[in-house]
XYZ file of C-alpha atoms in Angstrom:
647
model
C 22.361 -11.888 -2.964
C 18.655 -10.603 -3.928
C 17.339 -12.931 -6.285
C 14.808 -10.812 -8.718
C 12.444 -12.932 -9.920
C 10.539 -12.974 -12.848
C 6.704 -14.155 -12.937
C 6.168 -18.105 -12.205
C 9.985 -17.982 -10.680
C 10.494 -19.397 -6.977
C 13.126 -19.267 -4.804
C 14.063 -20.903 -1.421
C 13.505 -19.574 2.147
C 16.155 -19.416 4.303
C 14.080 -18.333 7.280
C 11.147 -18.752 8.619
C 10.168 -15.110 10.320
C 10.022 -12.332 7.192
C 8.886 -9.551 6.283
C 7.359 -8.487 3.056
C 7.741 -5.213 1.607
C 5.498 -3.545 -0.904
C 6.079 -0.615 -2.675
C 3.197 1.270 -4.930
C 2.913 4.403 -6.682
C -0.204 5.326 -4.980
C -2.443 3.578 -1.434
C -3.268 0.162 -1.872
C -4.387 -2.821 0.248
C -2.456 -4.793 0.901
C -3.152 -8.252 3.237
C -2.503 -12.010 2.750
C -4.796 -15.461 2.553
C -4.108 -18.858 4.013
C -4.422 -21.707 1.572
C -4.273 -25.781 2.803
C -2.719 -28.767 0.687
C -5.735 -28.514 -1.863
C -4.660 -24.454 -1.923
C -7.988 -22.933 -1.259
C -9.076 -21.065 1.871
C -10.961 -22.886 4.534
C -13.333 -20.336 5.815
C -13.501 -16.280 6.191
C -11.036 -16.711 9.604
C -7.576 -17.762 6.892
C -7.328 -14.018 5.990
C -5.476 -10.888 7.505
C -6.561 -7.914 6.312
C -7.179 -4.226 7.154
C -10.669 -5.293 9.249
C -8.801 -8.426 10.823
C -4.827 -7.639 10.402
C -3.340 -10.144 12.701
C -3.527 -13.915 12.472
C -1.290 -16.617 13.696
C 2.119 -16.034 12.131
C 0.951 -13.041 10.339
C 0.518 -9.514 10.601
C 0.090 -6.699 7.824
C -1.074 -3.138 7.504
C -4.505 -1.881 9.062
C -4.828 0.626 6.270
C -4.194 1.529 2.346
C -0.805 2.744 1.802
C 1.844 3.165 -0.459
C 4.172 1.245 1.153
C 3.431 -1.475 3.330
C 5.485 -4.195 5.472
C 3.471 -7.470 6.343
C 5.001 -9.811 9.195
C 5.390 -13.379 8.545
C 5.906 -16.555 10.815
C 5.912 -19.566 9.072
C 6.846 -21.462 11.886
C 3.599 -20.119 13.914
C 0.965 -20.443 10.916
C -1.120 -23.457 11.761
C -0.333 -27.091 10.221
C -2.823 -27.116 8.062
C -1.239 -24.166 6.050
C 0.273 -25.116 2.930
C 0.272 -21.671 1.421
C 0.223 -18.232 1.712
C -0.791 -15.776 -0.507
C 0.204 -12.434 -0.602
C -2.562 -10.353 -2.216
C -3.156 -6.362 -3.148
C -5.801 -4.357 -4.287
C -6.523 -0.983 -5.233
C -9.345 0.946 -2.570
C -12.844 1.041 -3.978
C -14.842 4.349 -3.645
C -12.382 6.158 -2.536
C -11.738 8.070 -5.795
C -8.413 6.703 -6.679
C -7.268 4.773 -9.777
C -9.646 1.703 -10.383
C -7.033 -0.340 -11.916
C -3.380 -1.661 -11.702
C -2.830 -0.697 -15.328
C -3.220 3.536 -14.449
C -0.548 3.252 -11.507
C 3.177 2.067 -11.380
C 4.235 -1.401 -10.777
C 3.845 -2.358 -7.191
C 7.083 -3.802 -6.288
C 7.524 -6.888 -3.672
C 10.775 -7.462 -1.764
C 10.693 -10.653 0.762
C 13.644 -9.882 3.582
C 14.712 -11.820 6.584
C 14.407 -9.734 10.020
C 17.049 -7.822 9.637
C 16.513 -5.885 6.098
C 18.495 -8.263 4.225
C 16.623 -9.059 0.934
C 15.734 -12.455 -0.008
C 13.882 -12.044 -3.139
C 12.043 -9.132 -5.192
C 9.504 -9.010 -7.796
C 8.319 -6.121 -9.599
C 4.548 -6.683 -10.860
C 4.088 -5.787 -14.633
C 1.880 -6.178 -17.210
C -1.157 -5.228 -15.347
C -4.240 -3.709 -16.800
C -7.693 -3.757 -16.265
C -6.926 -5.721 -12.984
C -7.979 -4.305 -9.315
C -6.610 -7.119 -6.977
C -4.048 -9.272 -7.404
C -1.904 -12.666 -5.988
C 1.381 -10.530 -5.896
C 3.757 -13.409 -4.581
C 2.696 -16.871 -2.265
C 4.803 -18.719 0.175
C 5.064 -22.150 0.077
C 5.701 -25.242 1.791
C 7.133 -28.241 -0.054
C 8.770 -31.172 1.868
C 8.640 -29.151 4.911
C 10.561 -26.609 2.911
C 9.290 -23.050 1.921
C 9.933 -20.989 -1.337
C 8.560 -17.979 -2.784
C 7.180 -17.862 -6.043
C 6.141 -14.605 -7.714
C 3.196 -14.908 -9.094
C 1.187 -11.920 -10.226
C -2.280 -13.014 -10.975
C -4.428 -10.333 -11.327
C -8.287 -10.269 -11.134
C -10.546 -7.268 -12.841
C -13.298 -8.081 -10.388
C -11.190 -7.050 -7.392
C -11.451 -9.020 -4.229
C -14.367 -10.402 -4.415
C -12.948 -12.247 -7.799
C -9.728 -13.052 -5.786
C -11.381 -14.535 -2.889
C -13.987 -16.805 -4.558
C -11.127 -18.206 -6.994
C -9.871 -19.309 -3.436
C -13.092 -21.453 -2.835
C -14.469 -18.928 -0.355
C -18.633 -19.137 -0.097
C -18.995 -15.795 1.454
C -16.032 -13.697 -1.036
C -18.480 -10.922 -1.562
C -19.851 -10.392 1.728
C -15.918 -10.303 2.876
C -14.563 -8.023 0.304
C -17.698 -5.844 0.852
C -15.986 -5.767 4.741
C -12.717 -4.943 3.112
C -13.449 -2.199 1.480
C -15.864 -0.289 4.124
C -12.872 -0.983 6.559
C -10.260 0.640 4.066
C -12.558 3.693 3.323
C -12.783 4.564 6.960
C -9.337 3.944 7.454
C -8.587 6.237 4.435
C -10.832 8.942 5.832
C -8.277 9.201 8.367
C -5.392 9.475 6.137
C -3.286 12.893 5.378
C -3.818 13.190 1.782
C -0.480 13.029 0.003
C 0.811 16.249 -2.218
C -0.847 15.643 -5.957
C 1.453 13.667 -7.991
C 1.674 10.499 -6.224
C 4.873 8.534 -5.530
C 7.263 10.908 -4.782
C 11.007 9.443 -6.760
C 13.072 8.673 -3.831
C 17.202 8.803 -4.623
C 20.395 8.813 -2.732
C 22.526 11.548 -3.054
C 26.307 11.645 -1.385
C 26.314 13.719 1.932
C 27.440 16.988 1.950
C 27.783 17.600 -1.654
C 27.978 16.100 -5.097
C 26.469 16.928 -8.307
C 22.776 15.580 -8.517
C 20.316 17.450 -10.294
C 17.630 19.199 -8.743
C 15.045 18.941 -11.365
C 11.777 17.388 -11.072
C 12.006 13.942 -10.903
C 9.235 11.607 -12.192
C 8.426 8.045 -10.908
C 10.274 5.219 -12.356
C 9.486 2.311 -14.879
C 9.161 0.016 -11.785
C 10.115 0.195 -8.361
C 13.936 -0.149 -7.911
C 15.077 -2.838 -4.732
C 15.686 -1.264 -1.227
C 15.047 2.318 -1.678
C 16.187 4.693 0.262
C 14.205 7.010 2.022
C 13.415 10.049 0.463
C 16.259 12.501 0.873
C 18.424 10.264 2.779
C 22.010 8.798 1.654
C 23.022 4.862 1.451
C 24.437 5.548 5.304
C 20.858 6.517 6.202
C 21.924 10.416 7.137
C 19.941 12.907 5.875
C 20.980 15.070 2.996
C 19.722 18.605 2.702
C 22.037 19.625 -0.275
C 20.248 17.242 -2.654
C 17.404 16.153 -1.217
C 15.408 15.498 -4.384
C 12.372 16.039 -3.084
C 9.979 15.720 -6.029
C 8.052 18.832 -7.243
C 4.049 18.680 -6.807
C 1.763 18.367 -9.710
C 0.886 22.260 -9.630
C 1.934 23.811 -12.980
C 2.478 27.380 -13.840
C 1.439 28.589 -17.154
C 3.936 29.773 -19.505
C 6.358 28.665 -17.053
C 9.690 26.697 -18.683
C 10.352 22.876 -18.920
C 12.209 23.495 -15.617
C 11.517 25.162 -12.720
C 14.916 27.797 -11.640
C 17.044 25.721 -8.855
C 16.562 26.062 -5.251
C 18.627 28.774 -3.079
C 22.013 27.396 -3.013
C 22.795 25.769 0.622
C 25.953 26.799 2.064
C 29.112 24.819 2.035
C 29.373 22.048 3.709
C 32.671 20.074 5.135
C 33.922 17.253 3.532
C 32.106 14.039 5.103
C 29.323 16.138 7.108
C 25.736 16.671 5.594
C 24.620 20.301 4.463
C 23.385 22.697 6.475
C 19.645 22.835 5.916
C 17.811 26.244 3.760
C 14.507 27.675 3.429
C 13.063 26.480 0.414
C 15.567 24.112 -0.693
C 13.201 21.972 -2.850
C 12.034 21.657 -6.457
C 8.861 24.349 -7.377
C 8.081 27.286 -9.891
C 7.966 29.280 -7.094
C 9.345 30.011 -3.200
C 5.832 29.078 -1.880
C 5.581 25.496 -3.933
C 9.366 24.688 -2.713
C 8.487 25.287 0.978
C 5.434 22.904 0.343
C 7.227 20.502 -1.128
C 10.056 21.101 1.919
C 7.498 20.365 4.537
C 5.628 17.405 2.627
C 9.605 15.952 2.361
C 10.386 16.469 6.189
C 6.679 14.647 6.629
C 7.693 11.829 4.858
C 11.434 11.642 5.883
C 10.143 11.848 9.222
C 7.793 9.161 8.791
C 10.140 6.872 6.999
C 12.831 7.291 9.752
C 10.263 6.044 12.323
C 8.874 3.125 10.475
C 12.929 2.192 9.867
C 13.677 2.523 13.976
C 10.306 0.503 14.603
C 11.531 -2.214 12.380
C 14.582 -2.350 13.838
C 12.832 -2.683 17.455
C 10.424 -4.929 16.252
C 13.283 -7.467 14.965
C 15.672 -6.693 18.263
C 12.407 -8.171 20.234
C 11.823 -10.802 17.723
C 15.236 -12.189 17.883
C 15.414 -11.662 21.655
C 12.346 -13.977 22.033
C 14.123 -16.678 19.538
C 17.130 -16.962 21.512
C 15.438 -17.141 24.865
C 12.905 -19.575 23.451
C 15.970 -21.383 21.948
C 17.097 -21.693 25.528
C 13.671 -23.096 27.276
C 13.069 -25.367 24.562
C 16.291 -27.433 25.534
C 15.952 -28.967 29.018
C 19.231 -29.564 29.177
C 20.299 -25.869 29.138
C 16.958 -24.158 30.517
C 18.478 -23.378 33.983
C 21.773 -23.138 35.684
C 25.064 -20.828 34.591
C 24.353 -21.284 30.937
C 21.159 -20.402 30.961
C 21.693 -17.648 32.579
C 24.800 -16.609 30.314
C 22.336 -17.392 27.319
C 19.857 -14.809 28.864
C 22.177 -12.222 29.214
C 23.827 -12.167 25.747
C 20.294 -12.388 24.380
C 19.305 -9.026 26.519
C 22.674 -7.484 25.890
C 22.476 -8.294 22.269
C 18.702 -6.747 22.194
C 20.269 -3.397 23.747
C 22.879 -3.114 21.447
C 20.020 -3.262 18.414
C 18.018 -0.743 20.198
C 20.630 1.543 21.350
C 22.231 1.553 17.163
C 18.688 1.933 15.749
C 18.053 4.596 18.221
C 21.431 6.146 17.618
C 20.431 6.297 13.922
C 16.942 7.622 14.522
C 18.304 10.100 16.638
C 20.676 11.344 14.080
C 17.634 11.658 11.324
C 15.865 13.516 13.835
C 18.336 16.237 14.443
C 18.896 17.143 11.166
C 15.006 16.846 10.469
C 14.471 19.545 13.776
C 17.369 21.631 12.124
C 15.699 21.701 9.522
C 12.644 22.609 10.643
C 14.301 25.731 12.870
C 15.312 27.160 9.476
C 11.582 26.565 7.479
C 9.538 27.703 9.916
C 10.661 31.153 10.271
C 10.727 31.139 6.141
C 6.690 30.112 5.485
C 4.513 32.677 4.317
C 1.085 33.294 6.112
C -1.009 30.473 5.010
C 1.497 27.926 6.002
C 2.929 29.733 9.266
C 1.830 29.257 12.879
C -0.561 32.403 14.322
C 2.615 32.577 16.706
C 5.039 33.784 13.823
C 6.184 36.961 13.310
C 4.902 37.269 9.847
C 1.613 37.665 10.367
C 2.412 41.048 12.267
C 3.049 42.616 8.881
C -0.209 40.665 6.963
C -1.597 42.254 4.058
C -4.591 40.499 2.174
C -3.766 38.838 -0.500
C -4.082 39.320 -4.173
C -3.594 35.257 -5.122
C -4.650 32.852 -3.050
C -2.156 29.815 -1.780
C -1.368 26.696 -2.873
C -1.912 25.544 0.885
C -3.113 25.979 3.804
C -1.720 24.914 7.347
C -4.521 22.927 9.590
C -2.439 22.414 12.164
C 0.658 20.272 13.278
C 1.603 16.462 13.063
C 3.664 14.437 15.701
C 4.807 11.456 16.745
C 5.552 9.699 19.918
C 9.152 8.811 19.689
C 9.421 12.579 17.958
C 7.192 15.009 20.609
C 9.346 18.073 20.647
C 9.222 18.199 16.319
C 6.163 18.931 15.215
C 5.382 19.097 10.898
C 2.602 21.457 9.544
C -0.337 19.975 8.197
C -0.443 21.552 4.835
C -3.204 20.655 2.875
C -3.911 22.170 -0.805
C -6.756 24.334 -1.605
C -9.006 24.498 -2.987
C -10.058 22.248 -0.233
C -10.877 18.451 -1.667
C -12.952 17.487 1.018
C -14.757 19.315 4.159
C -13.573 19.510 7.979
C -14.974 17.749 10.371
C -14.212 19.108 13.943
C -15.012 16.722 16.349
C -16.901 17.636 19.291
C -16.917 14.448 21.705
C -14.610 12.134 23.113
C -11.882 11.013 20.843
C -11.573 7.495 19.322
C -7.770 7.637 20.056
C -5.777 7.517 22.826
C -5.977 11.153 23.816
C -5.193 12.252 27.437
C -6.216 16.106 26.972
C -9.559 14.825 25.591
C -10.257 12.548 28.703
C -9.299 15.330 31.125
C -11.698 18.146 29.631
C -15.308 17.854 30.155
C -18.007 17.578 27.296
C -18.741 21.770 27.647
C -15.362 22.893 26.945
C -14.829 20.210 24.267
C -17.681 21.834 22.289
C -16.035 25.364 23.513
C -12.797 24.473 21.793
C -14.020 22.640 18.925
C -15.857 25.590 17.945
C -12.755 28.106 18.781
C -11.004 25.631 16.362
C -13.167 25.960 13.546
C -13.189 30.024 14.196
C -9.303 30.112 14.051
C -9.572 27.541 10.698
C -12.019 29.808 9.379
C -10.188 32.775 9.986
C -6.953 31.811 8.307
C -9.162 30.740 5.316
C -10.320 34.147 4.907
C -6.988 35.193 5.571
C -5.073 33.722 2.624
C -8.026 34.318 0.085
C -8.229 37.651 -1.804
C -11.111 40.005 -1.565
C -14.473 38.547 -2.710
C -12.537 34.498 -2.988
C -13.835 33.412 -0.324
C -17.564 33.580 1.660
C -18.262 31.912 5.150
C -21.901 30.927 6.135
C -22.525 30.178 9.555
C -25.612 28.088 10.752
C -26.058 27.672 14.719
C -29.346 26.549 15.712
C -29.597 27.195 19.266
C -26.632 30.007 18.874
C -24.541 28.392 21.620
C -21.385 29.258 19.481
C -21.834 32.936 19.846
C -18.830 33.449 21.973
C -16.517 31.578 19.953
C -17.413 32.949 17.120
C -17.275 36.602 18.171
C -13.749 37.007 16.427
C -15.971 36.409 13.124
C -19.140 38.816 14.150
C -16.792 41.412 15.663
C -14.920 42.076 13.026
C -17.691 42.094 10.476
C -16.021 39.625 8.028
C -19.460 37.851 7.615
C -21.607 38.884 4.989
C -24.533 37.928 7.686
C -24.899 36.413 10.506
C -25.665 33.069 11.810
C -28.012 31.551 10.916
C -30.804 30.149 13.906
C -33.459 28.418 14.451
C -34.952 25.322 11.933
C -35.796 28.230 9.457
C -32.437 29.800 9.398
C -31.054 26.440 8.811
C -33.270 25.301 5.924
C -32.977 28.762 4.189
C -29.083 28.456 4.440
C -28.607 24.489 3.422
C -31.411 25.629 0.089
C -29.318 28.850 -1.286
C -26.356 26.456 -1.097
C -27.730 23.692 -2.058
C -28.958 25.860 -5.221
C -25.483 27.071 -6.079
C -23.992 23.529 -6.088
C -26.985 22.531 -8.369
C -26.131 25.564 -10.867
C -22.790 25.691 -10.401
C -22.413 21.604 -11.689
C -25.370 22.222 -14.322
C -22.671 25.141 -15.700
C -19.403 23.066 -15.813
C -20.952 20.073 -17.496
C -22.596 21.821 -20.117
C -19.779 24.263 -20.655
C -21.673 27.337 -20.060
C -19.693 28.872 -17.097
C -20.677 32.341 -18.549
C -24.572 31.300 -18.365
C -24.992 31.545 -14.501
C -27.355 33.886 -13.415
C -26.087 37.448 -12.594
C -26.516 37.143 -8.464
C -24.921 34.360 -8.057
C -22.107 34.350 -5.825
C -19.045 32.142 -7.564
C -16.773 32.626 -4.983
C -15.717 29.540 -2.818
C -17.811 28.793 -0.365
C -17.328 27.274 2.987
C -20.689 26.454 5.251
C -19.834 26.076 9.113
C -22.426 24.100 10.930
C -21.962 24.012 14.999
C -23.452 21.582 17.045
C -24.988 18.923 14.170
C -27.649 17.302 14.397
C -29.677 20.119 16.379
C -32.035 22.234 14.323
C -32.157 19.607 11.239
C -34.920 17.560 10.072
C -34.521 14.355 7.434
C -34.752 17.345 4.817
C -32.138 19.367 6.017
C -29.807 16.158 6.567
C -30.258 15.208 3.125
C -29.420 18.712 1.542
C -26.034 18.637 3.970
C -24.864 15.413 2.534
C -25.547 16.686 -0.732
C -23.528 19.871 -0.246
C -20.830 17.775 1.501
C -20.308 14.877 -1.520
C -20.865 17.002 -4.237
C -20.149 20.675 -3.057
C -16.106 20.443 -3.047
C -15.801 20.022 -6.728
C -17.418 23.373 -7.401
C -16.449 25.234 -4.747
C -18.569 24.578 -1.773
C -17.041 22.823 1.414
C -18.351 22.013 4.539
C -16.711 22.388 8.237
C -18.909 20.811 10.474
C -18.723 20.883 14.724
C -20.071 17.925 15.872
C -20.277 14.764 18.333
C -21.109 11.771 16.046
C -22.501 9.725 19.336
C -25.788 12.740 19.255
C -26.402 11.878 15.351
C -26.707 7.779 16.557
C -30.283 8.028 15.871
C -29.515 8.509 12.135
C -28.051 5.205 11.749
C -25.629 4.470 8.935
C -27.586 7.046 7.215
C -24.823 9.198 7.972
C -21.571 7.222 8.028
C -21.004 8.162 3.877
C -21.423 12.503 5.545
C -18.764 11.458 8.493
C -16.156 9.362 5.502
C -16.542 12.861 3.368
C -15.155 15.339 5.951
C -11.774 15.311 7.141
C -11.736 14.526 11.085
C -9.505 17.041 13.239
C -10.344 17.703 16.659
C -9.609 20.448 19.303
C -7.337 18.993 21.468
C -4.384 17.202 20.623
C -5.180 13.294 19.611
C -3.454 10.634 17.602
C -6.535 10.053 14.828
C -4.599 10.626 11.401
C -2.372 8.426 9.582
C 0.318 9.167 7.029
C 0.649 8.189 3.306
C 3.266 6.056 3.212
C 3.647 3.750 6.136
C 0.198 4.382 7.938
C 1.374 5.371 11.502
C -0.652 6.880 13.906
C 0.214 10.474 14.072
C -0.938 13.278 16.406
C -2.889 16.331 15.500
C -2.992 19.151 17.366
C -5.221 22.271 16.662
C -4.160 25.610 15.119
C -3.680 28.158 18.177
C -3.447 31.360 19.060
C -0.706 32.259 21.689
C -2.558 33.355 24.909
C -3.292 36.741 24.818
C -2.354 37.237 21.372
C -4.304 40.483 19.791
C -3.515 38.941 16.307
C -6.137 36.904 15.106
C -8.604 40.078 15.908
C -6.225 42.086 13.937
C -5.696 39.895 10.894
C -9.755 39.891 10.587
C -10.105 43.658 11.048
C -7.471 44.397 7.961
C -9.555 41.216 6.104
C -12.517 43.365 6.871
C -11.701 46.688 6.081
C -10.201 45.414 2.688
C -13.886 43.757 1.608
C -15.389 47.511 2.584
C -12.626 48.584 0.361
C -10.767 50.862 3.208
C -6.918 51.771 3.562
């Protein structure tokens, strides 16, 4: 039985290998601190976090997350541990929430190996606080306990760490942080909103509402993932995928229900639908849809890794169990001991498998029904409806970037739907991969700058898609005008206003007029005289696309592109850069805060972006156009023949 504690409460240990669960309304860090008999920390080397995740006995999550799962040893932590402290804090310039008090109540479970809870605290009462002691592990007469704790610290880690006798707590919470922002700069942003209210629902059928839900007081024990039931099958009748933030004006207090899914037989889960999530409209539920099958997918694979992780845990127990005893360490029952260990590790893999398996089915059923469903913006240049595309009179709520994946999951791939306006720029990376890419290692450097730059063509060109007449104006700026061929889909079809720009001139003169707008544009919105701009000023969005960075810029230029790339997203002006970061080394960390701004994708597929929730690795592969497709020339000509105001 769970015991729930209350702050100051402990509770005993029955095991020594756990594994502690956090749950938070929105990406924290989270990471843990040795302590010795005096409980303070003897030098920067007793901590794991996201820099330095792995330590003797202990193991937790390389990134911010909402939920996280930290491996613990106590039997491996070195003798001179007397404590452990579990600790999380809220990412610093990022832009999130800079205290405990504006999010929900992180929630802490302790389980054995298996899932079984030991003990749970929910975290309340926070408020100004940034970081904080969530629970510590103990040892007492070579006995451990839990005790919740719940100390939290308004001056953030540093505050933590030097309240733990640490010397050097700011210099390593400076290393923190940088490590989490980078990390974060590789993370999917979620769906606005937050923590998405996860809830059972019976297979198959039942009565649960399908209104919007909203997070919860506190985190409830063991949740299940998002639209799954207690037997861990997916549910597509009920799925209770939350709505997004997005609101509709003069729309009710609820949105109208979901097309109904049909019938399902008693004890088997419903058959999947189009659209079969909360939203005002059928574009918001298929968002919502995809952004559920993300995270149900991601869920389901952090649940079979678990299970893997503790089969080979428990595996290496029992055969250590058997070499630690001389006695039984060879001969028949050694060998019987091996055996049942192996056959026992199977069995775990082969049920979690079976069980992962099952998720995944009804995920890829699912997915055979959405994608033929999703309107332009969100649909593949391979479906069928963008053979009857018409411009637009509203722009989306989202666009598609291109598609996620993951190992144990190749042949399902989720779009990458990210809202617009866009919140940050692209950057399409031009050199070798930091990931474990094959396709990148087998093309050479000249046709990874040829794709990269056909990428940001076909992102461009849905962009201009999706956007109504006049929304949306593209700037080019190509220096040595290497990109001409890839970008002849854009200068054929005359959808640029003019074209790109060359040469150190052309690049200043671009990088000013923008720079210009941002500088009006922000001057307007904080004084509250939108009206006030001057009469030739373009106010549509704008997105810049610089090719081959750093050629034809000068410290001037640089400076200007940062500017445009911090501050140019929150009125309209975004940045999609195509670049190798190893030709800008001469800048120095002058540029690191210009590569954390821009969203890294790159042109072949590579394994570079993590999800929200759990923070696996996940693979991105470009937006393509079937081979010999005519469509992407088409959907440009009917783009530019609307802007010239032709049938």
């Amino acid at each position: 039985m769970t015991a729930e504690l209350i702050r100051g409460q402990n509770h005993p240990l029955p095991e020594t290998r756990l594994e502690i669960r956090v749950s938070a309304g929105t990406p924290i860090v989270a990471g843990a601190t040795l302590n010795d008999e005096q409980w303070k920390m003897r030098d920067a080397e007793w901590i794991a976090h996201p820099a330095s995740p792995q330590l003797p006995g202990l193991e937790v999550s390389r990134q911010a997350a909402a939920d996280h799962r930290l491996a613990v040893d106590l039997g491996a932590l070195p003798e001179a541990v007397h404590r452990v402290n579990v600790m999380l804090a809220l990412p610093t310039g990022v832009g999130g929430p800079t205290s405990f008090g504006a999010v929900a109540a992180p929630f802490v479970a302790v389980t054995a190996l298996d899932g079984a809870e030991i003990a749970s605290y929910t975290i309340t009462d926070l408020g100004s606080e940034s970081a904080v002691v969530a629970v510590e592990l103990y040892r007492r007469q070579d006995a451990w306990k839990v005790r919740a704790v719940g100390q939290g610290y308004a001056g953030g880690l540093a505050a933590m760490l030097s309240d733990q006798g640490l010397p050097q707590a700011q210099q390593l919470a400076a290393t923190i942080n940088e490590a989490v922002a980078s990390g974060m700069a590789r993370s999917v942003a979620p769906p606005p909103g937050g923590n998405r209210a996860r809830r059972a629902a019976p297979v198959g059928g039942g009565t649960a509402s399908r209104q919007p839900e909203t997070p919860p007081a506190s985190p409830q024990p063991s949740p299940q993932p998002s639209g799954q039931s207690s037997d861990g099958r997916i549910n597509y009748q009920h799925p209770g995928r939350a709505s997004s933030a997005a609101a509709a004006p003069a729309a009710p207090a609820t949105p109208p229900p979901p097309p109904a899914a049909p019938a399902p037989q008693p004890g088997q889960p419903g058959q999947p639908v189009a659209g079969d999530a909360t939203g005002w409209t059928m574009e918001e539920r298929l968002y919502n849809q995809v952004w559920g099958m993300f995270e149900d997918l991601a869920r389901s694979a952090a649940a079979y890794r678990s299970a893997v992780d503790f089969a080979d845990s428990r595996m290496e127990q029992e055969l250590d169990k058997v070499l630690s005893d001389p006695r039984t360490r060879v001969g028949p029952a050694a060998d019987a001991a091996r055996t049942q260990a192996r056959a026992k590790h199977t069995q775990l893999v082969d049920q979690a498998r079976a069980a992962f398996d099952r998720d995944l089915a009804q995920l890829t059923a699912e997915s055979q029904v959405v994608e033929p469903a999703l309107p332009p913006a969100y649909a593949g240049w391979d479906n069928p409806v963008w053979q009857a595309y018409q411009v637009p009179t509203e722009p989306p709520m989202a666009l598609r970037l291109g598609d996620l994946s993951i190992p144990e999951a190749l042949g399902l791939r989720v779009p990458m739907l990210v809202r617009l306006p866009l919140q940050r720029g692209l950057w399409i990376d031009s050199g070798r991969s930091g990931g474990s890419s094959v396709e990148s290692a087998l093309v050479d450097s000249d046709e990874l700058r040829r794709l990269a730059a056909e990428t940001a063509t076909t992102i461009a060109a849905r962009l201009l898609a999706v956007h109504p007449v006049g929304d949306l104006s593209v700037h080019v700026i190509d220096p040595a005008g290497s990109a001409a061929r890839s970008l002849a889909p854009l200068l054929d079809s005359g959808v640029l206003r003019e074209p790109p720009a060359a040469g150190a001139a052309g690049v200043s003169t671009v990088l000013a007029r923008l720079t210009q707008r941002v500088d009006l544009a922000q001057m307007a919105v904080r004084s509250g005289a939108t009206d006030a701009l001057p009469p030739g000023l373009d106010t549509a969005e704008q997105l810049l696309i610089v090719h081959d960075f750093p050629h034809g810029f000068d410290d001037r230029s640089v400076t200007q592109l940062r500017y445009i790339a911090d501050e140019g997203p929150s009125v309209g002006v975004n940045v999609m850069m195509v670049a190798d970061r190893e030709e800008a080394r001469a800048y120095g960390p002058v540029l690191d805060p210009l590569w954390r701004a821009l969203l890294r994708v790159t042109p072949v597929p590579d394994d570079h972006l993590a999800d929200p929730w759990v923070g696996h690795a996940w693979t991105y592969e470009p937006p393509s156009v079937p081979g010999g497709s005519q469509i992407l020339a088409q959907v440009l000509h009917r783009v530019a023949a609307a802007r010239q105001g032709l049938p």
